[in-house]
Amino acid sequence: MRRIKLKDNPMKFPLARPDITDKEIQYVTEVLRTPYLSLGPKHREFEAAFARYLGRLYAVAVSSGTAGLHLAIRALSIKEEDEVITTPFSFVASSNAILFERAKPIFVDIDPRTLNVDSQEIVKFIESFCVFDGKVLKNKKTKATVKAILPVHVFGHPCEMDRIMDIAEIYNLTIIEDACEAIGAEYKTASAKYQMLKGRKVGTFGNLAVFAFYPNKQITTGEGGMVVTDDEELAELIKSLRNQGRGNNSLLLEHIRLGYNYRMDELSAALGLAQLERIEEMLKKRERVAHTYNSLLHEIDEVELPYVASNVKMSWFVYVIRVKDKINRDILMRFLLENGVECRPYFTPIHLQPFYKEMFGFKEGHFPIAESASKRTLALPFYNNLKKEDITFIVEKLKEGLLKSKV
Ligand SMILES: *Cc1c(COP(=O)(O)O)cnc(C)c1O
């Protein structure tokens, strides 16, 4: 993208902005008065609070969402010669984590409404290209073992988890949920079989699920992430892997496996605790901002509003509109940027990222639904305290921009 020279006030309305109150400042300051800046009580408190909030048995705090995804892949022994089914329409980290262990992402196309991985496409891939011997799913062409499905709850909209869980059960696959954009989102399943999952939060469906707390997410720790599971063995393994591969006896400096430093420090954990205590308030504020945008935009012909399926509770991560075909999105984007309204195309599909194209030979046309969505999406400024008059201003600029970007 071309660098934009800004008029006077650079980015009057940024894309995202954290919501920090005295509570956060107090919690972080308290840590600074203790000798424990890492490996202290706060990250354990944050983990316990997080597990309780979600309704899962174990939560392991890590240094980023990406680190969490990497540990999830590693802990499941997904490695070279293994494949993981995932979506091309995501932030690059969800697929990179697979590459870190030299395994291969298998992309399948997305649902044009939700922008999440299309479960029908997963089935199509399996039925067309794989054999299942009752235990192991093999890709006939590459001879690789397909080990897992990694669905991403894109923009905070839950994936069709009942269908995905059915597929995983039939073909003995593990599920790693990338819930980095979806804390607090709920999936109300349609199928009778999963009625017990009704209203359960995302991050409670997969064998493992990963959250992220980068400053643009719904809650932040600065940098940070969380891996959750109900499997004690996996939780212990991930705790060891995040801390240099240490054994259980913390008195001995004994490293029983290759590990990493993916720990979350105490300052970040304290910040996370304060944010988590405010989560209901924050998610409500975000919903209010989204609804205000909806009410101001719904009459504009050239704009498609974010889709929310009737069986989900969305957790608003970003506010992403789609412009209709007769609009040149990039001209619109430049106009908004020049007027201090930060905006971004979310996302460039992963398979079209330069290094993926080079590594795997992906080309335009391979995943047409993801590609066509990505050409039309535009994320607008979106944060808890965005006021109605600010949204009105942004929408006015958007209308002006639309007039200038008709093709
Ligand atoms: C933010 C995000 C991540 C990674 O989180 P970091 O904390 O920035 O490493 C992974 N996947 C998705 C879909 C994300 O949006």
Short mmCIF file of N, CA and C in Angstrom, two decimals, residues 53-111:
data_model
loop_
_atom_site.label_atom_id
_atom_site.label_comp_id
_atom_site.label_asym_id
_atom_site.label_seq_id
_atom_site.Cartn_x
_atom_site.Cartn_y
_atom_site.Cartn_z
N TYR A 53 -13.85 -18.04 33.57
CA TYR A 53 -14.68 -17.25 32.66
C TYR A 53 -15.18 -18.10 31.49
N LEU A 54 -14.26 -18.89 30.90
CA LEU A 54 -14.63 -19.67 29.72
C LEU A 54 -15.44 -20.90 30.08
N GLY A 55 -15.14 -21.49 31.24
CA GLY A 55 -15.71 -22.78 31.56
C GLY A 55 -14.83 -23.90 31.04
N ARG A 56 -13.52 -23.74 31.20
CA ARG A 56 -12.60 -24.81 30.84
C ARG A 56 -11.75 -25.14 32.05
N LEU A 57 -11.14 -26.33 32.05
CA LEU A 57 -10.39 -26.76 33.24
C LEU A 57 -9.03 -26.09 33.35
N TYR A 58 -8.34 -25.91 32.21
CA TYR A 58 -6.98 -25.39 32.27
C TYR A 58 -6.78 -24.22 31.31
N ALA A 59 -6.04 -23.23 31.80
CA ALA A 59 -5.63 -22.12 30.95
C ALA A 59 -4.15 -21.86 31.21
N VAL A 60 -3.39 -21.71 30.15
CA VAL A 60 -1.95 -21.47 30.27
C VAL A 60 -1.62 -20.16 29.57
N ALA A 61 -1.12 -19.19 30.35
CA ALA A 61 -0.82 -17.87 29.80
C ALA A 61 0.53 -17.91 29.07
N VAL A 62 0.55 -17.28 27.92
CA VAL A 62 1.76 -17.27 27.10
C VAL A 62 2.04 -15.86 26.58
N SER A 63 3.18 -15.71 25.89
CA SER A 63 3.66 -14.38 25.53
C SER A 63 2.94 -13.76 24.34
N SER A 64 2.21 -14.55 23.58
CA SER A 64 1.41 -14.00 22.47
C SER A 64 0.45 -15.08 21.98
N GLY A 65 -0.51 -14.66 21.17
CA GLY A 65 -1.41 -15.63 20.55
C GLY A 65 -0.64 -16.55 19.62
N THR A 66 0.32 -15.98 18.91
CA THR A 66 1.13 -16.78 17.99
C THR A 66 1.91 -17.86 18.74
N ALA A 67 2.51 -17.47 19.87
CA ALA A 67 3.23 -18.44 20.70
C ALA A 67 2.26 -19.53 21.16
N GLY A 68 1.05 -19.15 21.52
CA GLY A 68 0.05 -20.12 21.96
C GLY A 68 -0.30 -21.11 20.86
N LEU A 69 -0.48 -20.59 19.64
CA LEU A 69 -0.79 -21.48 18.51
C LEU A 69 0.38 -22.42 18.24
N HIS A 70 1.58 -21.88 18.33
CA HIS A 70 2.76 -22.73 18.11
C HIS A 70 2.80 -23.86 19.15
N LEU A 71 2.58 -23.51 20.41
CA LEU A 71 2.61 -24.54 21.46
C LEU A 71 1.49 -25.56 21.27
N ALA A 72 0.35 -25.12 20.78
CA ALA A 72 -0.75 -26.06 20.52
C ALA A 72 -0.33 -27.09 19.48
N ILE A 73 0.26 -26.62 18.39
CA ILE A 73 0.71 -27.51 17.32
C ILE A 73 1.79 -28.46 17.86
N ARG A 74 2.72 -27.87 18.58
CA ARG A 74 3.85 -28.64 19.14
C ARG A 74 3.36 -29.71 20.13
N ALA A 75 2.46 -29.29 21.03
CA ALA A 75 2.00 -30.20 22.08
C ALA A 75 1.24 -31.39 21.49
N LEU A 76 0.62 -31.18 20.33
CA LEU A 76 -0.11 -32.28 19.69
C LEU A 76 0.79 -33.11 18.79
N SER A 77 2.09 -32.85 18.84
CA SER A 77 3.07 -33.58 18.01
C SER A 77 2.73 -33.52 16.53
N ILE A 78 2.24 -32.39 16.10
CA ILE A 78 2.01 -32.20 14.66
C ILE A 78 3.34 -31.76 14.06
N LYS A 79 3.82 -32.52 13.07
CA LYS A 79 5.19 -32.27 12.60
C LYS A 79 5.30 -32.49 11.10
N GLU A 80 6.54 -32.50 10.63
CA GLU A 80 6.81 -32.70 9.22
C GLU A 80 6.04 -33.95 8.74
N GLU A 81 5.51 -33.89 7.52
CA GLU A 81 4.71 -34.99 6.96
C GLU A 81 3.28 -35.01 7.51
N ASP A 82 2.93 -34.04 8.33
CA ASP A 82 1.55 -33.94 8.81
C ASP A 82 0.87 -32.75 8.13
N GLU A 83 -0.47 -32.83 8.09
CA GLU A 83 -1.23 -31.74 7.48
C GLU A 83 -2.34 -31.29 8.43
N VAL A 84 -2.66 -30.01 8.34
CA VAL A 84 -3.71 -29.42 9.17
C VAL A 84 -4.65 -28.65 8.27
N ILE A 85 -5.94 -28.95 8.37
CA ILE A 85 -6.94 -28.26 7.54
C ILE A 85 -7.29 -26.92 8.19
N THR A 86 -7.19 -25.85 7.42
CA THR A 86 -7.45 -24.53 7.99
C THR A 86 -7.96 -23.57 6.92
N THR A 87 -8.12 -22.33 7.29
CA THR A 87 -8.70 -21.33 6.40
C THR A 87 -7.65 -20.41 5.82
N PRO A 88 -7.82 -20.03 4.54
CA PRO A 88 -6.90 -19.05 3.98
C PRO A 88 -7.28 -17.61 4.36
N PHE A 89 -8.48 -17.46 4.94
CA PHE A 89 -8.96 -16.10 5.25
C PHE A 89 -8.76 -15.84 6.74
N SER A 90 -7.55 -15.39 7.08
CA SER A 90 -7.21 -15.19 8.48
C SER A 90 -5.96 -14.33 8.56
N PHE A 91 -5.65 -13.94 9.79
CA PHE A 91 -4.36 -13.34 10.06
C PHE A 91 -3.30 -14.44 9.90
N VAL A 92 -2.17 -14.06 9.33
CA VAL A 92 -1.18 -15.05 8.89
C VAL A 92 -0.70 -16.01 9.99
N ALA A 93 -0.78 -15.56 11.25
CA ALA A 93 -0.25 -16.36 12.36
C ALA A 93 -0.93 -17.72 12.49
N SER A 94 -2.23 -17.80 12.15
CA SER A 94 -2.95 -19.07 12.35
C SER A 94 -2.34 -20.17 11.49
N SER A 95 -1.82 -19.81 10.34
CA SER A 95 -1.21 -20.79 9.46
C SER A 95 0.30 -20.91 9.70
N ASN A 96 0.94 -19.81 10.03
CA ASN A 96 2.38 -19.85 10.33
C ASN A 96 2.71 -20.84 11.44
N ALA A 97 1.82 -20.90 12.44
CA ALA A 97 2.08 -21.80 13.57
C ALA A 97 2.23 -23.24 13.10
N ILE A 98 1.53 -23.59 12.01
CA ILE A 98 1.64 -24.94 11.44
C ILE A 98 3.02 -25.10 10.80
N LEU A 99 3.45 -24.04 10.11
CA LEU A 99 4.75 -24.08 9.43
C LEU A 99 5.91 -24.14 10.40
N PHE A 100 5.74 -23.54 11.59
CA PHE A 100 6.84 -23.56 12.58
C PHE A 100 7.30 -24.99 12.85
N GLU A 101 6.37 -25.94 12.77
CA GLU A 101 6.71 -27.34 13.04
C GLU A 101 6.87 -28.13 11.75
N ARG A 102 7.03 -27.41 10.64
CA ARG A 102 7.25 -28.01 9.32
C ARG A 102 6.08 -28.88 8.85
N ALA A 103 4.94 -28.71 9.46
CA ALA A 103 3.74 -29.37 8.95
C ALA A 103 3.14 -28.48 7.86
N LYS A 104 2.10 -28.98 7.19
CA LYS A 104 1.58 -28.24 6.05
C LYS A 104 0.13 -27.82 6.26
N PRO A 105 -0.15 -26.53 6.05
CA PRO A 105 -1.56 -26.11 6.10
C PRO A 105 -2.28 -26.55 4.82
N ILE A 106 -3.46 -27.12 4.99
CA ILE A 106 -4.32 -27.42 3.84
C ILE A 106 -5.45 -26.40 3.90
N PHE A 107 -5.43 -25.49 2.95
CA PHE A 107 -6.48 -24.47 2.95
C PHE A 107 -7.73 -25.00 2.25
N VAL A 108 -8.89 -24.67 2.80
CA VAL A 108 -10.14 -24.88 2.09
C VAL A 108 -10.91 -23.56 2.11
N ASP A 109 -11.78 -23.38 1.15
CA ASP A 109 -12.41 -22.06 0.98
C ASP A 109 -13.44 -21.79 2.09
N ILE A 110 -13.92 -20.56 2.11
CA ILE A 110 -14.73 -20.07 3.24
C ILE A 110 -16.20 -19.92 2.87
N ASP A 111 -17.00 -19.74 3.89
CA ASP A 111 -18.41 -19.40 3.73
C ASP A 111 -18.50 -17.91 3.38
#
